[in-house]
Amino acid sequence: MAQAATERELTMSRAMVEAVASEMRDGDEVFVMGEDVADYGGIFDSTQGLLAEFGRDRVMDVPISETAFIGAAVGAAQQGMRPIAELMFVDFFGVCMDQIYNQMAKNTYMSGGAVNVPMVLTTAVGGTYNDAAQHSQTLYGTFAHLPGMKVVVPSTAYDAKGLMHSAIRDDDPVVYMFHKRLMGLGWMPAPEGPKTPVPEEAYTIPFGEADVKREGSDATVVTLGLHVHRALEAAETLAEEGVEAEVVDLRTLVPMDTETVVESVRKTGRLVVVDEDYRSFGLTGEVVTRVAERALDDLEAVRRLAVPDVPIPYARPLEEAVNPDTGAIAEAVRETVE
Amino acid sequence: MSRDEGEDEADRVALDSGAVWPADADDVEEAVVANWFVREGGRVEADAVVCEIQVEKVSIDVPSPVTGTLAEVLVAENESFARGDPLAYVTPA
């Protein structure tokens, strides 16, 4: 406690920005562009303060023109720059998917490795604040499904900084998906968990290493993003009932740390996968399948929780009904240990 | 942290919300503390950000005027305060 009191704590947004600023100081080839990233500092504070330090040549506001500016980032990356382009809401991917899907993800492969695309596409995901069907999607599966793309989803400030350093230094395209609810915004308070002590100095977190956020012996909960915190809350409730849930935070979807998930299931025998993306053809099915392929004999029970295959409702009670909450996670774990 | 017996109140420096109030928010009288970045009892550096306040849609950093210890937080996260209210006291070290 004495140590914690002297450590500075950052919100996830500040941790992200600290990594971006550090990389921009270290290398002129790193720059940022997107809608409202300069004067506004990112509508979810993802670029707050960068304009003041780096100026408009390196922190560029762009018009609503996703195809153009994401395409420009791809081109700049191929010429040796390291752009960070922000797609304001992941929901807007539809207008620029050719640049993302066909250029950003594939140009390394299609050029036979003659060029690489060291860019980061940052994008805000997730709901829980009544922003309706076109501003609340999570879409992890859509991006993780693309060959050639790495996909990062931090759940804490510590992870957000380390993963951002890794993303910018990576020579391949990375989609960095941050959950709005975890950013620590004044108008959308975060749960307790994402704000953590964060070292001042730069550090990296390797891709493909899941983090066991809580150890337990009775059931494995695999999740990411906002639902790491909901799962940890559920685990506290379950612990009072004598059920110890292990919470595995995937942190990166591509590459996915299948080994850590399988090891955990070998220990507990029970698997619950929780996702804020749509249920069908998505993350929950992928994780369950990977475990089944590797450790079918150890699996005693499986449950998956995700958003049913409906657009995210605007009405608060309806949105809450479709998004897996702490109670639903606890109940799913109980069902697996019965 | 409770005020220690015998602590010299005069030595404590207020974290003044009025000092960072945006000039174009003259007609706004209330704001919210969005985030504390240092816990009560933690060390603060002069000019380093201690907390962040949200005045309407704008978030504003509140730097510590001195190096020392965050002695007492007066406005908790997500609580509102009036323009000019002190947000905390810092004991210089």
Short mmCIF file of C-alpha atoms in Angstrom, two decimals, chain A residues 2-319:
data_model
loop_
_atom_site.label_atom_id
_atom_site.label_comp_id
_atom_site.label_asym_id
_atom_site.label_seq_id
_atom_site.Cartn_x
_atom_site.Cartn_y
_atom_site.Cartn_z
CA ALA A 2 2.79 2.40 0.89
CA GLN A 3 4.37 1.63 -2.46
CA ALA A 4 1.09 1.98 -4.34
CA ALA A 5 0.52 5.36 -2.74
CA THR A 6 3.74 6.73 -4.18
CA GLU A 7 3.23 5.32 -7.68
CA ARG A 8 1.47 7.47 -10.18
CA GLU A 9 -1.61 5.97 -11.75
CA LEU A 10 -2.71 6.71 -15.29
CA THR A 11 -5.97 6.34 -17.11
CA MET A 12 -5.84 4.10 -20.15
CA SER A 13 -6.04 7.08 -22.51
CA ARG A 14 -3.07 8.79 -20.89
CA ALA A 15 -1.05 5.60 -20.94
CA MET A 16 -1.74 5.20 -24.66
CA VAL A 17 -0.78 8.80 -25.40
CA GLU A 18 2.39 8.52 -23.32
CA ALA A 19 3.57 5.65 -25.52
CA VAL A 20 2.72 7.50 -28.73
CA ALA A 21 4.50 10.66 -27.54
CA SER A 22 7.56 8.67 -26.50
CA GLU A 23 7.80 6.98 -29.90
CA MET A 24 7.29 10.33 -31.66
CA ARG A 25 10.18 11.83 -29.71
CA ASP A 26 12.38 8.88 -30.63
CA GLY A 27 11.61 8.85 -34.33
CA ASP A 28 10.53 11.48 -36.85
CA GLU A 29 8.85 8.82 -38.95
CA VAL A 30 6.07 8.37 -36.38
CA PHE A 31 3.07 10.64 -36.97
CA VAL A 32 -0.65 10.70 -36.21
CA MET A 33 -3.62 11.46 -38.39
CA GLY A 34 -7.35 11.16 -38.07
CA GLU A 35 -10.57 13.01 -37.43
CA ASP A 36 -10.36 15.33 -34.39
CA VAL A 37 -6.97 13.98 -33.31
CA ALA A 38 -5.22 17.37 -33.25
CA ASP A 39 -7.21 20.25 -31.73
CA TYR A 40 -9.71 18.04 -29.94
CA GLY A 41 -7.15 15.48 -28.78
CA GLY A 42 -9.27 12.56 -29.94
CA ILE A 43 -12.92 12.33 -29.00
CA PHE A 44 -11.97 9.59 -26.55
CA ASP A 45 -8.76 11.37 -25.47
CA SER A 46 -6.60 8.98 -27.48
CA THR A 47 -4.31 11.77 -28.76
CA GLN A 48 -4.68 14.35 -26.00
CA GLY A 49 -1.81 16.83 -25.82
CA LEU A 50 0.10 15.58 -28.87
CA LEU A 51 -0.60 18.66 -31.00
CA ALA A 52 0.96 21.01 -28.46
CA GLU A 53 4.22 19.08 -28.42
CA PHE A 54 4.54 17.93 -32.02
CA GLY A 55 2.64 20.47 -34.13
CA ARG A 56 0.41 20.11 -37.13
CA ASP A 57 2.93 18.45 -39.42
CA ARG A 58 2.96 15.40 -37.18
CA VAL A 59 -0.52 15.49 -35.66
CA MET A 60 -2.93 16.00 -38.51
CA ASP A 61 -6.65 16.60 -38.43
CA VAL A 62 -8.26 15.25 -41.56
CA PRO A 63 -11.70 15.65 -43.12
CA ILE A 64 -14.27 12.86 -42.96
CA SER A 65 -12.47 10.88 -45.64
CA GLU A 66 -11.51 7.51 -44.18
CA THR A 67 -10.63 5.91 -47.49
CA ALA A 68 -8.28 8.78 -48.33
CA PHE A 69 -6.45 9.16 -45.04
CA ILE A 70 -6.16 5.48 -44.20
CA GLY A 71 -4.96 4.93 -47.74
CA ALA A 72 -2.46 7.75 -47.26
CA ALA A 73 -1.23 6.08 -44.08
CA VAL A 74 -0.74 2.80 -45.94
CA GLY A 75 1.27 4.59 -48.61
CA ALA A 76 3.34 6.51 -46.09
CA ALA A 77 4.08 3.30 -44.20
CA GLN A 78 5.28 1.66 -47.39
CA GLN A 79 7.63 4.61 -47.91
CA GLY A 80 9.26 4.16 -44.51
CA MET A 81 7.07 6.23 -42.22
CA ARG A 82 5.31 4.82 -39.17
CA PRO A 83 1.81 6.33 -39.26
CA ILE A 84 -0.81 6.02 -36.58
CA ALA A 85 -4.18 6.51 -38.23
CA GLU A 86 -7.33 6.72 -36.17
CA LEU A 87 -10.65 5.36 -37.34
CA MET A 88 -12.81 7.32 -34.91
CA PHE A 89 -15.39 4.58 -34.32
CA VAL A 90 -14.74 1.04 -35.51
CA ASP A 91 -18.30 1.12 -36.85
CA PHE A 92 -17.09 3.42 -39.64
CA PHE A 93 -14.92 0.67 -41.14
CA GLY A 94 -17.50 0.08 -43.83
CA VAL A 95 -16.57 3.15 -45.82
CA CYS A 96 -12.84 2.39 -45.93
CA MET A 97 -12.59 -1.39 -45.79
CA ASP A 98 -10.84 -1.66 -49.13
CA GLN A 99 -7.87 0.30 -47.75
CA ILE A 100 -7.89 -1.76 -44.55
CA TYR A 101 -8.79 -5.15 -45.93
CA ASN A 102 -7.08 -5.15 -49.30
CA GLN A 103 -4.18 -2.72 -48.90
CA MET A 104 -3.11 -2.38 -45.27
CA ALA A 105 -3.42 -6.08 -44.48
CA LYS A 106 -2.21 -7.57 -47.77
CA ASN A 107 0.42 -5.33 -49.37
CA THR A 108 3.35 -7.03 -47.65
CA TYR A 109 2.17 -10.38 -48.98
CA MET A 110 1.22 -9.11 -52.43
CA SER A 111 4.58 -7.41 -52.93
CA GLY A 112 6.43 -10.57 -51.98
CA GLY A 113 7.86 -8.73 -49.01
CA ALA A 114 9.26 -5.90 -51.19
CA VAL A 115 7.38 -3.43 -49.01
CA ASN A 116 6.08 -3.67 -45.50
CA VAL A 117 3.34 -1.67 -43.82
CA PRO A 118 4.45 -0.60 -40.34
CA MET A 119 1.31 1.33 -39.42
CA VAL A 120 -1.08 1.31 -36.51
CA LEU A 121 -4.80 1.75 -37.02
CA THR A 122 -6.29 2.87 -33.73
CA THR A 123 -10.04 2.64 -33.28
CA ALA A 124 -12.61 3.00 -30.53
CA VAL A 125 -14.84 0.02 -29.82
CA GLY A 126 -17.63 -0.99 -27.51
CA GLY A 127 -20.89 0.20 -26.10
CA THR A 128 -22.53 0.40 -22.67
CA TYR A 129 -23.28 4.12 -22.99
CA ASN A 130 -26.35 4.17 -25.23
CA ASP A 131 -24.80 5.30 -28.49
CA ALA A 132 -26.90 2.97 -30.62
CA ALA A 133 -26.26 0.53 -33.43
CA GLN A 134 -23.73 2.48 -35.51
CA HIS A 135 -21.50 3.70 -32.65
CA SER A 136 -21.40 0.80 -30.20
CA GLN A 137 -20.02 -2.20 -32.02
CA THR A 138 -16.94 -4.09 -30.94
CA LEU A 139 -16.10 -6.03 -34.12
CA TYR A 140 -13.03 -7.85 -32.79
CA GLY A 141 -13.86 -10.78 -35.02
CA THR A 142 -14.10 -8.71 -38.21
CA PHE A 143 -10.49 -7.54 -37.91
CA ALA A 144 -9.01 -10.69 -36.38
CA HIS A 145 -10.44 -12.59 -39.35
CA LEU A 146 -8.16 -10.77 -41.82
CA PRO A 147 -4.98 -12.57 -42.85
CA GLY A 148 -2.02 -10.25 -42.39
CA MET A 149 -3.42 -8.13 -39.60
CA LYS A 150 -2.37 -8.09 -35.96
CA VAL A 151 -5.08 -7.12 -33.48
CA VAL A 152 -4.47 -5.63 -30.03
CA VAL A 153 -7.08 -5.04 -27.30
CA PRO A 154 -5.76 -3.59 -24.01
CA SER A 155 -7.78 -3.71 -20.79
CA THR A 156 -5.56 -1.72 -18.41
CA ALA A 157 -3.38 1.38 -18.55
CA TYR A 158 -0.24 -0.72 -18.01
CA ASP A 159 -1.12 -3.00 -20.92
CA ALA A 160 -2.25 -0.07 -23.08
CA LYS A 161 1.16 1.60 -22.88
CA GLY A 162 3.26 -1.50 -23.39
CA LEU A 163 1.12 -2.77 -26.24
CA MET A 164 1.19 0.65 -27.95
CA HIS A 165 5.00 0.71 -27.87
CA SER A 166 5.00 -2.77 -29.40
CA ALA A 167 2.41 -1.78 -32.00
CA ILE A 168 4.35 1.26 -33.23
CA ARG A 169 7.64 -0.66 -33.36
CA ASP A 170 6.07 -3.59 -35.21
CA ASP A 171 6.97 -3.78 -38.89
CA ASP A 172 3.55 -5.16 -39.76
CA PRO A 173 0.11 -3.52 -39.71
CA VAL A 174 -1.56 -3.51 -36.30
CA VAL A 175 -5.15 -2.70 -35.41
CA TYR A 176 -5.22 -1.27 -31.90
CA MET A 177 -8.79 -1.45 -30.55
CA PHE A 178 -9.45 0.52 -27.40
CA HIS A 179 -12.70 0.28 -25.46
CA LYS A 180 -14.26 3.70 -24.83
CA ARG A 181 -15.49 2.68 -21.39
CA LEU A 182 -11.93 1.93 -20.23
CA MET A 183 -10.34 5.22 -21.29
CA GLY A 184 -11.11 7.16 -18.11
CA LEU A 185 -13.10 9.96 -19.69
CA GLY A 186 -14.77 12.54 -17.51
CA TRP A 187 -18.12 12.10 -19.22
CA MET A 188 -17.95 8.30 -19.26
CA PRO A 189 -16.42 7.10 -16.01
CA ALA A 190 -14.43 3.89 -16.21
CA PRO A 191 -14.70 0.98 -13.81
CA GLU A 192 -11.97 0.84 -11.15
CA GLY A 193 -9.72 -1.65 -12.89
CA PRO A 194 -8.22 0.05 -15.97
CA LYS A 195 -6.43 2.81 -14.10
CA THR A 196 -3.16 1.27 -12.94
CA PRO A 197 0.34 2.31 -11.97
CA VAL A 198 2.33 2.90 -15.17
CA PRO A 199 6.13 3.23 -15.33
CA GLU A 200 7.48 6.51 -16.70
CA GLU A 201 9.95 4.77 -18.98
CA ALA A 202 9.11 2.99 -22.23
CA TYR A 203 8.45 -0.75 -22.13
CA THR A 204 6.95 -3.25 -24.54
CA ILE A 205 4.49 -6.08 -24.06
CA PRO A 206 4.99 -8.82 -26.64
CA PHE A 207 2.06 -9.76 -28.85
CA GLY A 208 0.65 -13.23 -28.35
CA GLU A 209 1.07 -13.33 -24.58
CA ALA A 210 -2.20 -13.52 -22.70
CA ASP A 211 -2.23 -12.28 -19.12
CA VAL A 212 -3.81 -14.28 -16.31
CA LYS A 213 -5.45 -11.39 -14.49
CA ARG A 214 -6.74 -13.67 -11.71
CA GLU A 215 -5.76 -17.21 -10.84
CA GLY A 216 -8.36 -19.84 -10.01
CA SER A 217 -8.80 -23.59 -10.00
CA ASP A 218 -12.46 -24.20 -10.80
CA ALA A 219 -13.22 -22.53 -14.14
CA THR A 220 -11.43 -20.53 -16.83
CA VAL A 221 -12.95 -17.30 -18.07
CA VAL A 222 -11.35 -16.11 -21.31
CA THR A 223 -12.12 -12.57 -22.32
CA LEU A 224 -10.66 -9.18 -23.25
CA GLY A 225 -11.27 -5.45 -23.11
CA LEU A 226 -14.10 -4.21 -20.90
CA HIS A 227 -15.17 -7.72 -20.02
CA VAL A 228 -11.91 -8.45 -18.23
CA HIS A 229 -13.17 -6.12 -15.52
CA ARG A 230 -16.66 -7.59 -15.54
CA ALA A 231 -15.16 -11.08 -15.28
CA LEU A 232 -12.95 -10.04 -12.36
CA GLU A 233 -15.98 -8.64 -10.57
CA ALA A 234 -17.88 -11.86 -11.24
CA ALA A 235 -14.92 -13.84 -9.91
CA GLU A 236 -15.07 -11.91 -6.63
CA THR A 237 -18.75 -12.81 -6.25
CA LEU A 238 -18.02 -16.44 -7.11
CA ALA A 239 -15.17 -16.59 -4.62
CA GLU A 240 -17.64 -15.79 -1.85
CA GLU A 241 -19.55 -18.88 -2.96
CA GLY A 242 -16.41 -21.01 -2.93
CA VAL A 243 -15.86 -21.06 -6.69
CA GLU A 244 -12.44 -19.86 -7.87
CA ALA A 245 -12.51 -18.55 -11.42
CA GLU A 246 -9.35 -17.92 -13.40
CA VAL A 247 -9.58 -14.85 -15.64
CA VAL A 248 -7.45 -14.91 -18.78
CA ASP A 249 -7.11 -11.60 -20.64
CA LEU A 250 -6.14 -12.39 -24.23
CA ARG A 251 -4.66 -8.86 -24.80
CA THR A 252 -3.94 -9.66 -28.45
CA LEU A 253 -6.33 -11.56 -30.71
CA VAL A 254 -3.80 -11.98 -33.50
CA PRO A 255 -1.50 -13.56 -32.56
CA MET A 256 -3.61 -15.40 -29.99
CA ASP A 257 -1.99 -17.09 -27.01
CA THR A 258 -3.77 -20.41 -27.36
CA GLU A 259 -1.21 -22.09 -25.10
CA THR A 260 -2.12 -20.09 -21.99
CA VAL A 261 -5.83 -20.68 -22.56
CA VAL A 262 -5.34 -24.41 -23.06
CA GLU A 263 -3.09 -24.71 -20.01
CA SER A 264 -5.70 -22.98 -17.90
CA VAL A 265 -8.48 -25.26 -19.16
CA ARG A 266 -6.32 -28.32 -18.48
CA LYS A 267 -6.17 -27.11 -14.88
CA THR A 268 -9.83 -26.15 -14.41
CA GLY A 269 -11.71 -28.33 -16.89
CA ARG A 270 -14.29 -25.62 -17.46
CA LEU A 271 -14.30 -22.86 -20.06
CA VAL A 272 -16.39 -19.71 -20.27
CA VAL A 273 -15.62 -17.31 -23.13
CA VAL A 274 -16.96 -13.78 -22.84
CA ASP A 275 -17.02 -11.30 -25.72
CA GLU A 276 -18.71 -7.99 -26.49
CA ASP A 277 -18.75 -8.81 -30.19
CA TYR A 278 -21.54 -10.68 -31.95
CA ARG A 279 -21.96 -14.33 -31.04
CA SER A 280 -22.00 -16.09 -34.40
CA PHE A 281 -18.79 -16.70 -36.39
CA GLY A 282 -16.74 -14.78 -33.84
CA LEU A 283 -14.23 -14.85 -31.00
CA THR A 284 -16.20 -17.11 -28.69
CA GLY A 285 -16.49 -19.83 -31.30
CA GLU A 286 -12.80 -19.45 -32.18
CA VAL A 287 -11.55 -19.84 -28.62
CA VAL A 288 -13.82 -22.79 -27.88
CA THR A 289 -12.68 -24.50 -31.07
CA ARG A 290 -8.99 -24.00 -30.31
CA VAL A 291 -9.44 -25.52 -26.87
CA ALA A 292 -11.49 -28.39 -28.26
CA GLU A 293 -8.77 -29.14 -30.82
CA ARG A 294 -6.06 -29.23 -28.19
CA ALA A 295 -7.69 -30.36 -24.96
CA LEU A 296 -11.04 -31.96 -25.70
CA ASP A 297 -10.53 -34.63 -23.07
CA ASP A 298 -10.03 -32.01 -20.37
CA LEU A 299 -13.18 -30.09 -21.21
CA GLU A 300 -16.00 -30.85 -18.84
CA ALA A 301 -18.21 -27.87 -19.63
CA VAL A 302 -18.27 -24.91 -22.00
CA ARG A 303 -20.34 -21.73 -22.07
CA ARG A 304 -20.02 -18.72 -24.28
CA LEU A 305 -21.38 -15.25 -23.66
CA ALA A 306 -21.53 -12.68 -26.41
CA VAL A 307 -23.88 -10.16 -27.93
CA PRO A 308 -26.71 -12.04 -29.65
CA ASP A 309 -26.89 -11.51 -33.39
CA VAL A 310 -28.78 -8.22 -33.21
CA PRO A 311 -27.68 -4.62 -33.77
CA ILE A 312 -26.75 -2.94 -30.47
CA PRO A 313 -29.97 -1.39 -29.12
CA TYR A 314 -30.18 2.30 -28.30
CA ALA A 315 -32.50 1.95 -25.29
CA ARG A 316 -30.48 1.57 -22.09
CA PRO A 317 -32.32 -1.49 -20.68
CA LEU A 318 -32.15 -3.23 -24.05
CA GLU A 319 -28.45 -2.49 -24.50
#
